[in-house]
Amino acid sequence: IRVIFLKMGCFISDESEDEDGPCCLGVFLHKGIGGMFRNSFLDIPTNLQKKSSTAVENYKKLVPFLTKCNQKVDEVVIKDIGAHFTRAIATYLENPQDFFYVKGKLSSLASGTFQDKRIAEEKNPSNLSTKYLEEQGIAYSCKKGLKLCPNQDDFFILIDGDTRIFGIFDGHGSCGHRCANIVQQLFPKFLLSNPQYKKDPEKALKQTFAKVDEALRGIAQMNEEFSVLMSGTTATVILIRDGQLYVAHVGDSRAVLGKQEGKNLVCEPLTRDHRPFLEGEKARIEAMGGEVKSSSDGGPLRLFAKNESFLGLAMSRATGDEIGKSIGLSSEPEIKSVKIDPSHSFVVIGSDGLWEFMQNEDIIGTIGKEGKKNVGKSAFKLSHRAHKAWLDREKNLADDITCIIYYLTCLLYTSDAADEQRGVDL
């Protein structure tokens, strides 16, 4: 039955692929997605309807929500995205010689469990490498989990002169890996070309989130093999410049600071997980006709269409998810600014695969014990321990795990020897 639906231009999604993504979706039309969706029921053969009546009924229930997504994106927004970044670099980088950009590549099912994500680097001068990142106090790890879909996590690290920008994206839904990869590519392009990039980082971040969300929908609108109706991604982006840290996020990819308090290293959260049951989030969802409840088999509270068995999202904000937006999902980021002071040692960003079974304090402690000199080792340790924790709890399931660590320029210590000398209790 699945093969027949796929040949008819549909695709099937279910919660087995992604614990955070939509569940109980059934079948829906894949051709004519986004603004080009055709408002008509799928012409399914009678004999097939009898064999899969539940899937057909689920599809029919989706139609009223799909029509709300029938808005075309201005083609100017997405006309020449491919050449956009080249122009942005030439126009906005004050010192092109001090530039480093590393990002993930689109994943496929061929990736093995706990395999590193393939990366691409754009850098100047040409001798810069991952070793250069570690010398700057930066390290990353992006590992595929144990589940029947590609690695849906993605990330980027961008050094632009004295500015540091980090982004982590965790996709969900059947096109989640593509959503995360596209947003990861678009975000730095649009951010660096934003007129407020140098003047007002908070405004630039907010505008970039909106522009990326619109462009993602536009790309889906022009590509019948890619849908954002029930797929999307989290997005957590940190920008650091002139002693100020800005963080903007949607979803549940978390960011925290490692902060020194006397002899102790403690955790200072920078973000909150956007969950449907949070007071303000729930009020918005219910006002727009959505419902917050557990799925039929229990589990966490999720975002559903009222009195229906879909959408089933475990988060209240995301990029993409056009049907979710019709019932209260928001793509507007929360933005926070922190003045970096001598007590701030490092910042760590991670997808929810990192945090699910590990406490903030465990993660901060692991990084602190290794020190700046071994920041690469810290990233590997965190991903390895998080993966093991998943297998210990879930046996045959582990989420994708991504983390980025950055030691701030005003950090108090840089090595284990320095820790011991200061008597720091880690």
PDB file of N, CA, C and O in Angstrom, residues 14-25 293-302 304 308-314 394 397:
ATOM      1  N   ASP A  14       4.925   8.793   9.886  1.00  0.00           N
ATOM      2  CA  ASP A  14       4.415   8.328  11.172  1.00  0.00           C
ATOM      3  C   ASP A  14       5.442   8.640  12.242  1.00  0.00           C
ATOM      4  O   ASP A  14       6.549   9.047  11.983  1.00  0.00           O
ATOM      5  N   GLU A  15       5.062   8.463  13.510  1.00  0.00           N
ATOM      6  CA  GLU A  15       5.910   8.893  14.618  1.00  0.00           C
ATOM      7  C   GLU A  15       7.081   7.949  14.860  1.00  0.00           C
ATOM      8  O   GLU A  15       7.962   8.262  15.650  1.00  0.00           O
ATOM      9  N   SER A  16       7.171   6.829  14.150  1.00  0.00           N
ATOM     10  CA  SER A  16       8.270   5.903  14.377  1.00  0.00           C
ATOM     11  C   SER A  16       9.606   6.483  13.961  1.00  0.00           C
ATOM     12  O   SER A  16      10.640   6.076  14.455  1.00  0.00           O
ATOM     13  N   GLU A  17       9.596   7.472  13.034  1.00  0.00           N
ATOM     14  CA  GLU A  17      10.847   8.024  12.552  1.00  0.00           C
ATOM     15  C   GLU A  17      11.397   9.119  13.445  1.00  0.00           C
ATOM     16  O   GLU A  17      12.580   9.376  13.473  1.00  0.00           O
ATOM     17  N   ASP A  18      10.543   9.803  14.198  1.00  0.00           N
ATOM     18  CA  ASP A  18      11.002  10.990  14.910  1.00  0.00           C
ATOM     19  C   ASP A  18      10.117  11.223  16.120  1.00  0.00           C
ATOM     20  O   ASP A  18       8.934  11.475  15.994  1.00  0.00           O
ATOM     21  N   GLU A  19      10.718  11.154  17.303  1.00  0.00           N
ATOM     22  CA  GLU A  19       9.925  11.265  18.520  1.00  0.00           C
ATOM     23  C   GLU A  19       9.369  12.658  18.750  1.00  0.00           C
ATOM     24  O   GLU A  19       8.429  12.847  19.498  1.00  0.00           O
ATOM     25  N   ASP A  20       9.927  13.684  18.092  1.00  0.00           N
ATOM     26  CA  ASP A  20       9.437  15.039  18.283  1.00  0.00           C
ATOM     27  C   ASP A  20       8.490  15.477  17.176  1.00  0.00           C
ATOM     28  O   ASP A  20       7.761  16.445  17.326  1.00  0.00           O
ATOM     29  N   GLY A  21       8.526  14.808  16.058  1.00  0.00           N
ATOM     30  CA  GLY A  21       7.791  15.258  14.883  1.00  0.00           C
ATOM     31  C   GLY A  21       6.340  14.843  14.896  1.00  0.00           C
ATOM     32  O   GLY A  21       5.838  14.259  15.853  1.00  0.00           O
ATOM     33  N   PRO A  22       5.623  15.151  13.820  1.00  0.00           N
ATOM     34  CA  PRO A  22       4.208  14.827  13.722  1.00  0.00           C
ATOM     35  C   PRO A  22       3.950  13.329  13.835  1.00  0.00           C
ATOM     36  O   PRO A  22       4.750  12.525  13.390  1.00  0.00           O
ATOM     37  N   CYS A  23       2.839  12.967  14.464  1.00  0.00           N
ATOM     38  CA  CYS A  23       2.487  11.554  14.571  1.00  0.00           C
ATOM     39  C   CYS A  23       1.073  11.338  14.022  1.00  0.00           C
ATOM     40  O   CYS A  23       0.279  12.264  13.921  1.00  0.00           O
ATOM     41  N   CYS A  24       0.775  10.097  13.682  1.00  0.00           N
ATOM     42  CA  CYS A  24      -0.542   9.710  13.190  1.00  0.00           C
ATOM     43  C   CYS A  24      -0.973  10.547  11.979  1.00  0.00           C
ATOM     44  O   CYS A  24      -2.085  11.047  11.919  1.00  0.00           O
ATOM     45  N   LEU A  25      -0.099  10.701  11.009  1.00  0.00           N
ATOM     46  CA  LEU A  25      -0.387  11.596   9.899  1.00  0.00           C
ATOM     47  C   LEU A  25      -1.155  10.931   8.771  1.00  0.00           C
ATOM     48  O   LEU A  25      -1.846  11.596   8.026  1.00  0.00           O
ATOM     49  N   LYS A 293      -2.476  18.100  24.099  1.00  0.00           N
ATOM     50  CA  LYS A 293      -2.863  16.851  24.755  1.00  0.00           C
ATOM     51  C   LYS A 293      -1.814  15.793  24.458  1.00  0.00           C
ATOM     52  O   LYS A 293      -0.924  15.982  23.620  1.00  0.00           O
ATOM     53  N   SER A 294      -1.917  14.671  25.153  1.00  0.00           N
ATOM     54  CA  SER A 294      -1.033  13.541  24.872  1.00  0.00           C
ATOM     55  C   SER A 294      -1.600  12.735  23.721  1.00  0.00           C
ATOM     56  O   SER A 294      -2.811  12.759  23.459  1.00  0.00           O
ATOM     57  N   SER A 295      -0.733  12.018  23.021  1.00  0.00           N
ATOM     58  CA  SER A 295      -1.210  11.139  21.952  1.00  0.00           C
ATOM     59  C   SER A 295      -1.907   9.934  22.565  1.00  0.00           C
ATOM     60  O   SER A 295      -1.881   9.737  23.781  1.00  0.00           O
ATOM     61  N   SER A 296      -2.513   9.123  21.743  1.00  0.00           N
ATOM     62  CA  SER A 296      -3.325   8.002  22.221  1.00  0.00           C
ATOM     63  C   SER A 296      -2.537   7.008  23.063  1.00  0.00           C
ATOM     64  O   SER A 296      -3.094   6.334  23.929  1.00  0.00           O
ATOM     65  N   ASP A 297      -1.219   6.903  22.817  1.00  0.00           N
ATOM     66  CA  ASP A 297      -0.410   5.961  23.580  1.00  0.00           C
ATOM     67  C   ASP A 297       0.309   6.630  24.751  1.00  0.00           C
ATOM     68  O   ASP A 297       1.249   6.093  25.304  1.00  0.00           O
ATOM     69  N   GLY A 298      -0.152   7.834  25.129  1.00  0.00           N
ATOM     70  CA  GLY A 298       0.459   8.546  26.255  1.00  0.00           C
ATOM     71  C   GLY A 298       1.634   9.385  25.809  1.00  0.00           C
ATOM     72  O   GLY A 298       1.673   9.872  24.686  1.00  0.00           O
ATOM     73  N   GLY A 299       2.588   9.571  26.695  1.00  0.00           N
ATOM     74  CA  GLY A 299       3.770  10.358  26.357  1.00  0.00           C
ATOM     75  C   GLY A 299       3.574  11.830  26.676  1.00  0.00           C
ATOM     76  O   GLY A 299       2.600  12.237  27.320  1.00  0.00           O
ATOM     77  N   PRO A 300       4.487  12.680  26.198  1.00  0.00           N
ATOM     78  CA  PRO A 300       4.443  14.105  26.533  1.00  0.00           C
ATOM     79  C   PRO A 300       3.277  14.821  25.867  1.00  0.00           C
ATOM     80  O   PRO A 300       2.714  14.344  24.879  1.00  0.00           O
ATOM     81  N   LEU A 301       2.910  15.979  26.412  1.00  0.00           N
ATOM     82  CA  LEU A 301       1.868  16.800  25.817  1.00  0.00           C
ATOM     83  C   LEU A 301       2.366  17.348  24.478  1.00  0.00           C
ATOM     84  O   LEU A 301       3.499  17.814  24.364  1.00  0.00           O
ATOM     85  N   ARG A 302       1.488  17.300  23.478  1.00  0.00           N
ATOM     86  CA  ARG A 302       1.854  17.707  22.135  1.00  0.00           C
ATOM     87  C   ARG A 302       0.813  18.661  21.554  1.00  0.00           C
ATOM     88  O   ARG A 302      -0.290  18.806  22.092  1.00  0.00           O
ATOM     89  N   PHE A 304      -1.847  19.410  18.826  1.00  0.00           N
ATOM     90  CA  PHE A 304      -2.740  18.714  17.898  1.00  0.00           C
ATOM     91  C   PHE A 304      -3.778  19.685  17.340  1.00  0.00           C
ATOM     92  O   PHE A 304      -4.068  20.713  17.949  1.00  0.00           O
ATOM     93  N   GLU A 308      -8.649  16.125  16.941  1.00  0.00           N
ATOM     94  CA  GLU A 308      -8.097  15.274  15.897  1.00  0.00           C
ATOM     95  C   GLU A 308      -6.856  14.547  16.404  1.00  0.00           C
ATOM     96  O   GLU A 308      -6.350  14.832  17.495  1.00  0.00           O
ATOM     97  N   SER A 309      -6.370  13.586  15.605  1.00  0.00           N
ATOM     98  CA  SER A 309      -5.200  12.794  15.996  1.00  0.00           C
ATOM     99  C   SER A 309      -3.910  13.282  15.346  1.00  0.00           C
ATOM    100  O   SER A 309      -2.913  12.593  15.335  1.00  0.00           O
ATOM    101  N   PHE A 310      -3.916  14.446  14.763  1.00  0.00           N
ATOM    102  CA  PHE A 310      -2.724  15.052  14.184  1.00  0.00           C
ATOM    103  C   PHE A 310      -2.699  16.501  14.660  1.00  0.00           C
ATOM    104  O   PHE A 310      -3.719  17.041  15.085  1.00  0.00           O
ATOM    105  N   LEU A 311      -1.678  17.182  14.784  1.00  0.00           N
ATOM    106  CA  LEU A 311      -0.381  17.098  14.188  1.00  0.00           C
ATOM    107  C   LEU A 311       0.575  16.292  15.083  1.00  0.00           C
ATOM    108  O   LEU A 311       1.456  15.585  14.612  1.00  0.00           O
ATOM    109  N   GLY A 312       0.450  16.474  16.380  1.00  0.00           N
ATOM    110  CA  GLY A 312       1.269  15.721  17.314  1.00  0.00           C
ATOM    111  C   GLY A 312       2.684  16.223  17.479  1.00  0.00           C
ATOM    112  O   GLY A 312       3.601  15.435  17.706  1.00  0.00           O
ATOM    113  N   LEU A 313       2.909  17.540  17.376  1.00  0.00           N
ATOM    114  CA  LEU A 313       4.250  18.097  17.562  1.00  0.00           C
ATOM    115  C   LEU A 313       4.570  18.274  19.039  1.00  0.00           C
ATOM    116  O   LEU A 313       3.738  18.755  19.813  1.00  0.00           O
ATOM    117  N   ALA A 314       5.806  17.919  19.410  1.00  0.00           N
ATOM    118  CA  ALA A 314       6.218  18.037  20.801  1.00  0.00           C
ATOM    119  C   ALA A 314       6.767  19.420  21.132  1.00  0.00           C
ATOM    120  O   ALA A 314       7.258  19.644  22.224  1.00  0.00           O
ATOM    121  N   GLU A 394      16.408   3.530  26.175  1.00  0.00           N
ATOM    122  CA  GLU A 394      15.469   3.164  25.115  1.00  0.00           C
ATOM    123  C   GLU A 394      15.825   1.874  24.382  1.00  0.00           C
ATOM    124  O   GLU A 394      15.059   1.425  23.529  1.00  0.00           O
ATOM    125  N   LEU A 397      16.589   2.706  20.387  1.00  0.00           N
ATOM    126  CA  LEU A 397      16.316   4.029  19.849  1.00  0.00           C
ATOM    127  C   LEU A 397      17.296   5.041  20.424  1.00  0.00           C
ATOM    128  O   LEU A 397      17.580   5.038  21.620  1.00  0.00           O
TER     129      LEU A 397
END
